[in-house]
Short mmCIF file of C-alpha atoms in Angstrom, two decimals:
data_model
loop_
_atom_site.label_atom_id
_atom_site.label_comp_id
_atom_site.label_asym_id
_atom_site.label_seq_id
_atom_site.Cartn_x
_atom_site.Cartn_y
_atom_site.Cartn_z
CA MET A 20 63.05 19.58 -71.11
CA THR A 21 66.41 18.90 -72.88
CA GLU A 22 66.55 19.66 -76.58
CA THR A 23 68.32 17.33 -79.11
CA THR A 24 69.72 18.14 -82.60
CA THR A 25 68.93 16.16 -85.71
CA PRO A 26 71.76 15.48 -88.24
CA GLU A 27 71.39 16.95 -91.71
CA THR A 28 70.12 14.70 -94.54
CA PRO A 29 70.24 15.06 -98.38
CA ALA A 30 67.67 17.26 -100.02
CA GLU A 31 64.37 15.59 -100.73
CA THR A 32 61.71 16.33 -103.30
CA PRO A 33 58.48 17.86 -102.17
CA ALA A 34 56.64 14.67 -103.08
CA GLU A 35 58.92 12.54 -101.05
CA THR A 36 58.71 15.06 -98.42
CA ALA A 37 54.97 14.99 -98.42
CA ALA A 38 54.84 11.20 -98.65
CA GLU A 39 57.40 10.13 -96.16
CA ALA A 40 57.87 12.96 -93.79
CA PRO A 41 56.11 12.25 -90.53
CA ALA A 42 53.71 14.75 -89.13
CA GLU A 43 55.32 17.16 -86.83
CA PRO A 44 54.62 16.25 -83.33
CA ALA A 45 52.38 18.48 -81.34
CA PRO A 46 54.17 20.68 -78.95
CA VAL A 47 54.66 19.09 -75.62
CA THR A 48 53.28 20.95 -72.66
CA ALA A 49 54.04 20.31 -69.08
CA ALA A 50 51.43 18.25 -67.21
CA PRO A 51 49.63 20.20 -64.55
CA GLU A 52 50.60 19.50 -61.01
CA PRO A 53 48.07 17.06 -59.46
CA SER A 54 45.89 18.65 -56.83
CA GLU A 55 45.67 17.05 -53.34
CA PRO A 56 42.67 14.72 -53.00
CA PRO A 57 39.92 15.84 -50.56
CA ALA A 58 40.33 14.61 -47.02
CA PRO A 59 38.14 11.56 -46.27
CA PRO A 60 35.28 12.11 -43.80
CA MET A 61 36.10 11.51 -40.15
CA PRO A 62 34.72 8.19 -38.83
CA PRO A 63 32.25 8.39 -35.92
CA ALA A 64 33.74 8.44 -32.49
CA ALA A 65 34.29 4.93 -31.16
CA PRO A 66 32.74 3.98 -27.78
CA PRO A 67 35.08 4.05 -24.84
CA PHE A 68 37.26 1.03 -24.75
CA VAL A 69 36.48 -1.41 -21.96
CA PRO A 70 39.11 -4.06 -21.56
CA ARG A 71 37.71 -7.62 -21.48
CA PRO A 72 38.70 -9.68 -18.52
CA PRO A 73 41.26 -12.33 -19.23
CA ARG A 74 39.57 -15.57 -20.32
CA ARG A 75 40.97 -17.41 -17.33
CA LYS A 76 39.41 -14.96 -14.87
CA LEU A 77 36.09 -15.09 -16.75
CA ARG A 78 35.98 -18.85 -16.49
CA ALA A 79 36.78 -18.65 -12.79
CA ALA A 80 34.01 -16.12 -12.26
CA ILE A 81 31.50 -18.41 -14.00
CA ARG A 82 32.60 -21.37 -11.93
CA TRP A 83 32.28 -19.46 -8.65
CA THR A 84 28.85 -18.09 -9.63
CA ALA A 85 27.59 -21.59 -10.40
CA ALA A 86 29.01 -22.88 -7.13
CA VAL A 87 27.28 -20.14 -5.17
CA LEU A 88 23.94 -20.95 -6.83
CA VAL A 89 24.32 -24.66 -6.12
CA PHE A 90 25.23 -24.09 -2.47
CA ALA A 91 22.32 -21.64 -2.11
CA ALA A 92 19.87 -24.24 -3.47
CA LEU A 93 21.29 -26.98 -1.26
CA GLY A 94 21.22 -24.67 1.73
CA GLY A 95 17.57 -23.80 1.12
CA ALA A 96 16.65 -27.47 0.79
CA ALA A 97 18.51 -28.30 3.99
CA THR A 98 16.72 -25.51 5.83
CA TYR A 99 13.33 -26.80 4.68
CA ALA A 100 14.28 -30.34 5.69
CA VAL A 101 15.23 -29.21 9.19
CA THR A 102 12.18 -26.99 9.70
CA GLN A 103 9.85 -29.69 8.30
CA PRO A 104 11.34 -32.89 9.71
CA GLU A 105 9.68 -36.22 9.41
CA ARG A 106 9.57 -37.87 12.80
CA THR A 107 12.96 -39.31 13.83
CA LYS A 108 14.19 -39.23 10.20
CA ILE A 109 17.04 -36.81 10.85
CA PRO A 110 20.10 -38.55 12.35
CA GLY A 111 20.83 -37.26 15.81
CA LEU A 112 17.58 -35.25 15.97
CA LYS A 113 14.53 -36.91 17.51
CA THR A 114 11.15 -35.15 17.30
CA PRO A 115 9.44 -35.32 20.71
CA ASP A 116 6.04 -37.04 20.86
CA ASP A 117 3.23 -34.50 20.61
CA GLY A 118 0.53 -36.83 21.90
CA ARG A 119 -1.05 -37.86 18.60
CA TRP A 120 -2.32 -41.41 18.26
CA ALA A 121 -1.21 -43.81 15.55
CA TYR A 122 -4.21 -44.55 13.36
CA PRO A 123 -4.07 -47.08 10.52
CA PRO A 124 -4.19 -45.78 6.94
CA ILE A 125 -7.63 -44.24 6.42
CA ALA A 126 -9.46 -44.31 3.09
CA LEU A 127 -12.98 -43.46 2.04
CA PRO A 128 -15.21 -46.52 1.54
CA LYS A 129 -16.22 -47.59 -1.94
CA LEU A 130 -19.53 -46.13 -3.08
CA PRO A 131 -22.27 -48.10 -4.82
CA SER A 132 -22.04 -47.93 -8.60
CA GLY A 133 -23.24 -44.60 -9.99
CA LYS A 134 -23.68 -42.94 -6.58
CA PRO A 135 -21.94 -39.59 -5.84
CA ARG A 136 -20.11 -38.52 -2.72
CA PRO A 137 -22.29 -36.87 -0.07
CA LEU A 138 -21.17 -33.25 -0.14
CA VAL A 139 -20.92 -32.45 -3.84
CA SER A 140 -23.19 -30.52 -6.19
CA ALA A 141 -24.30 -33.75 -7.84
CA ASN A 142 -25.79 -34.82 -4.50
CA PRO A 143 -28.00 -31.92 -3.30
CA SER A 144 -29.65 -34.05 -0.61
CA GLY A 145 -26.29 -34.66 1.08
CA ALA A 146 -26.96 -38.39 1.31
CA HIS A 147 -24.21 -40.77 2.39
CA TYR A 148 -24.67 -43.76 0.09
CA ALA A 149 -21.89 -45.79 1.72
CA ASP A 150 -22.77 -47.95 4.69
CA GLU A 151 -22.69 -45.59 7.68
CA ARG A 152 -20.73 -48.14 9.71
CA SER A 153 -17.89 -47.99 7.17
CA LEU A 154 -17.58 -44.27 7.97
CA LEU A 155 -16.70 -44.90 11.63
CA LEU A 156 -13.14 -43.94 12.52
CA PRO A 157 -11.00 -47.09 12.93
CA LEU A 158 -9.32 -47.94 16.19
CA PRO A 159 -5.87 -46.41 16.77
CA GLU A 160 -2.95 -48.56 17.79
CA GLN A 161 -3.05 -49.93 21.39
CA ALA A 162 -6.78 -49.16 21.67
CA VAL A 163 -9.00 -51.57 23.61
CA PRO A 164 -12.47 -51.67 22.00
CA ASP A 165 -15.66 -51.50 24.04
CA ARG A 166 -17.58 -54.60 22.95
CA SER A 167 -20.88 -53.15 24.16
CA PHE A 168 -20.78 -50.86 21.12
CA PRO A 169 -21.74 -52.50 17.80
CA GLY A 170 -18.96 -51.02 15.68
CA THR A 171 -19.20 -52.37 12.13
CA THR A 172 -21.38 -55.36 13.07
CA GLY A 173 -24.69 -53.69 13.96
CA TRP A 174 -26.66 -50.55 14.91
CA LEU A 175 -26.92 -48.79 18.26
CA PRO A 176 -30.43 -48.54 19.76
CA THR A 177 -31.84 -45.02 19.95
CA ALA A 178 -32.36 -45.30 23.71
CA ALA A 179 -28.66 -46.11 24.26
CA TYR A 180 -27.65 -43.08 22.21
CA GLN A 181 -30.00 -40.77 24.15
CA LYS A 182 -28.38 -41.80 27.44
CA ARG A 183 -25.21 -40.00 26.33
CA TYR A 184 -26.90 -36.60 26.87
CA ASP A 185 -27.84 -34.75 30.03
CA PHE A 186 -31.42 -33.53 29.46
CA GLY A 187 -31.92 -32.53 33.11
CA LEU A 188 -35.47 -33.81 33.61
CA PRO A 189 -37.06 -37.14 32.64
CA ASP A 190 -39.81 -35.37 30.71
CA VAL A 191 -37.24 -33.50 28.63
CA ALA A 192 -35.43 -36.75 27.89
CA ARG A 193 -38.69 -38.39 26.81
CA ASP A 194 -39.57 -35.49 24.53
CA ALA A 195 -36.10 -35.58 23.03
CA ASP A 196 -36.48 -39.30 22.32
CA LEU A 197 -39.82 -38.72 20.60
CA ALA A 198 -38.35 -35.85 18.58
CA LEU A 199 -35.43 -38.04 17.48
CA ARG A 200 -37.82 -40.66 16.16
CA ALA A 201 -40.00 -38.04 14.50
CA ASP A 202 -36.98 -36.54 12.75
CA ALA A 203 -36.73 -39.67 10.61
CA VAL A 204 -33.59 -41.29 11.97
CA ARG A 205 -32.53 -44.18 9.75
CA HIS A 206 -29.94 -45.76 12.06
CA ILE A 207 -27.08 -45.01 14.44
CA ALA A 208 -23.54 -46.38 14.05
CA ALA A 209 -21.28 -46.26 17.12
CA ARG A 210 -17.83 -47.30 18.29
CA ALA A 211 -15.89 -46.79 21.55
CA TRP A 212 -12.40 -47.60 22.81
CA THR A 213 -9.94 -46.89 25.62
CA MET A 214 -6.25 -46.04 25.31
CA PRO A 215 -3.48 -47.17 27.71
CA ASP A 216 -3.46 -43.74 29.44
CA GLY A 217 -7.15 -44.15 30.32
CA THR A 218 -8.59 -41.83 27.64
CA ARG A 219 -11.97 -43.14 26.48
CA THR A 220 -13.40 -42.19 23.09
CA GLU A 221 -16.96 -42.63 21.85
CA VAL A 222 -18.07 -41.94 18.27
CA TYR A 223 -21.72 -41.82 17.21
CA LEU A 224 -22.95 -41.38 13.62
CA VAL A 225 -26.68 -40.60 13.40
CA GLN A 226 -28.05 -40.79 9.85
CA PHE A 227 -31.36 -39.16 8.88
CA LEU A 228 -33.53 -39.60 5.80
CA THR A 229 -32.49 -36.20 4.44
CA THR A 230 -30.31 -33.24 5.33
CA GLY A 231 -33.42 -31.25 6.25
CA TYR A 232 -34.30 -33.68 9.05
CA ARG A 233 -30.75 -33.51 10.36
CA VAL A 234 -30.94 -29.68 10.47
CA VAL A 235 -34.18 -29.81 12.46
CA TYR A 236 -32.66 -32.26 14.94
CA PHE A 237 -29.48 -30.22 15.43
CA ASP A 238 -31.44 -27.02 16.01
CA GLY A 239 -33.50 -28.79 18.65
CA MET A 240 -30.32 -29.91 20.46
CA ALA A 241 -29.16 -26.32 21.02
CA GLY A 242 -28.15 -25.91 24.65
CA VAL A 243 -28.04 -29.66 25.35
CA SER A 244 -24.75 -30.99 26.71
CA VAL A 245 -23.35 -34.49 26.97
CA ARG A 246 -23.52 -36.26 30.29
CA GLY A 247 -20.69 -35.27 32.63
CA ALA A 248 -19.87 -31.96 30.91
CA LEU A 249 -22.07 -29.16 32.24
CA ASP A 250 -19.66 -26.22 32.56
CA THR A 251 -18.00 -25.94 29.14
CA VAL A 252 -16.42 -23.41 26.80
CA GLU A 253 -16.17 -23.55 23.03
CA ASP A 254 -12.93 -25.09 21.74
CA LEU A 255 -11.97 -23.10 18.65
CA LYS A 256 -8.63 -24.83 18.22
CA VAL A 257 -10.31 -27.88 16.77
CA GLN A 258 -10.76 -26.00 13.48
CA SER A 259 -8.26 -26.91 10.79
CA PRO A 260 -7.82 -26.71 6.98
CA SER A 261 -7.85 -30.52 7.05
CA ILE A 262 -11.59 -30.48 7.85
CA PRO A 263 -13.70 -30.51 4.65
CA ARG A 264 -15.43 -27.19 4.07
CA ALA A 265 -18.86 -28.78 3.86
CA VAL A 266 -18.51 -30.38 7.32
CA ALA A 267 -19.48 -28.03 10.19
CA VAL A 268 -17.67 -28.77 13.45
CA THR A 269 -18.28 -27.29 16.91
CA ALA A 270 -16.41 -28.47 20.00
CA GLN A 271 -16.69 -27.93 23.74
CA ALA A 272 -14.24 -28.45 26.60
CA GLU A 273 -14.91 -28.37 30.31
CA LEU A 274 -13.83 -25.26 32.16
CA LYS A 275 -13.63 -27.30 35.32
CA SER A 276 -13.71 -31.07 35.51
CA SER A 277 -16.80 -32.68 36.96
CA GLY A 278 -15.36 -34.60 39.87
CA ASP A 279 -12.13 -36.29 38.80
CA THR A 280 -13.09 -36.81 35.13
CA SER A 281 -12.46 -34.37 32.28
CA THR A 282 -14.68 -34.28 29.19
CA ARG A 283 -14.39 -32.92 25.67
CA PHE A 284 -16.95 -33.38 22.90
CA ALA A 285 -17.60 -32.26 19.34
CA MET A 286 -20.67 -32.17 17.09
CA LEU A 287 -20.25 -32.62 13.36
CA ASN A 288 -22.87 -31.86 10.70
CA ALA A 289 -22.30 -33.44 7.29
CA GLY A 290 -25.24 -33.70 4.93
CA ASP A 291 -27.74 -36.24 6.24
CA THR A 292 -25.45 -37.30 9.11
CA PHE A 293 -24.94 -35.88 12.59
CA ALA A 294 -21.84 -37.10 14.45
CA LEU A 295 -20.92 -36.88 18.12
CA VAL A 296 -17.34 -37.47 19.36
CA VAL A 297 -16.81 -37.65 23.14
CA GLN A 298 -13.55 -38.11 25.05
CA THR A 299 -13.22 -38.55 28.81
CA ARG A 300 -10.34 -39.23 31.15
CA LYS A 301 -9.54 -39.07 34.83
CA GLY A 302 -7.42 -36.01 35.43
CA PRO A 303 -6.38 -33.58 32.68
CA LEU A 304 -7.50 -34.47 29.16
CA PRO A 305 -5.00 -33.53 26.43
CA ALA A 306 -6.41 -31.61 23.47
CA VAL A 307 -4.12 -33.04 20.77
CA PRO A 308 -5.61 -36.54 20.44
CA PHE A 309 -9.12 -35.10 20.72
CA HIS A 310 -8.54 -32.64 17.87
CA GLN A 311 -6.88 -35.35 15.81
CA THR A 312 -9.80 -37.74 16.26
CA VAL A 313 -12.43 -35.11 15.40
CA ARG A 314 -10.60 -34.00 12.25
CA LEU A 315 -10.12 -37.54 10.97
CA GLN A 316 -13.77 -38.35 11.56
CA ALA A 317 -14.76 -35.19 9.70
CA GLN A 318 -12.63 -36.27 6.72
CA LEU A 319 -14.42 -39.62 6.56
CA LEU A 320 -17.80 -37.88 6.53
CA GLY A 321 -16.80 -35.38 3.86
#
C-alpha cells in the first residue's frame, strides 16, 4: 500500500487529546487470495442426438401412410365385391345361371297365440301347431301346378300317398297302408308342379299325432324306395348349413335311370312331420334345383 504523511498540528492537552482524538485504526492486512470454487458435477451423458425429420417431410409421410391405408381398405372391399357378386349387379360381368329356380319370398307361417315353434326346447313333442298346408313350399316362377294335388285347399288321401312308393308285392303294400293308419297319421298335405324344362316336383307332408309315431313310421320304411327309383345311391351333397339342425335329411339319386326318366328323392324328419320330396324328368336330372327345393322345404319345417 502507499503511505501518506500527516501535517503537523499545534500541541494539544491530554484531555483534548483523549476527548477528540479518534481511535487509531486497526492495522490493515491484505485480504487473502480467494480460492477457486469446486468444479460443478458433470451432467449425465445425453442420449445420442437423432435429428427430427423436417416438418414438411413428416407431413408428407403421414399423408402417404393414410393414402395407403385407404387404398388397402378400398382394394379389400373391391376384392370381396368381385368374389361375392350379386347376380348381374357388376357392370360388364354377368353371373351365369346355375340352374336354381326363382321362388317367391318365403316366410314361416304365423303360429296360434301362445304356441311355440316345433323344434325348440319349449316344445318337446315336436308338434307343428301351424296348419300343415301352410308349410308346403310355394310354387317357383314359371311352374305349372298339378291340380290333382290339393295344395293349400285340402288333404291328400292316404291311398294316393301310398301309391308313390314301390312296395314290390300287393301284400306288402297293404301291410304298409295298415301300418300308416296305425301310426296315428293326422293328415297329409301335398303339392306338385312341372317346370318348363319338364322337371316334375312332388312334395308330401305327413303329420303324425306325436314325434314318437313318426319315428316308428320312418323306421318301418327302411329299405322302401319311391316308385321309379330302384337302383339308387345316397346323395350327400344335399346337406347344407342352411338346413336347420333339428331337421334330418336323407336323399337318394338314381345310379342309372329307369327307362328314359331320372328320379331323385329326399326324406325329411322334423318333429311330428315326415316329408317326402320327389323330382323326375326325362333325360338327365340336374341336382341344383333338387337340392334347392329340399333345403327350402327343410327350412319351412324347422
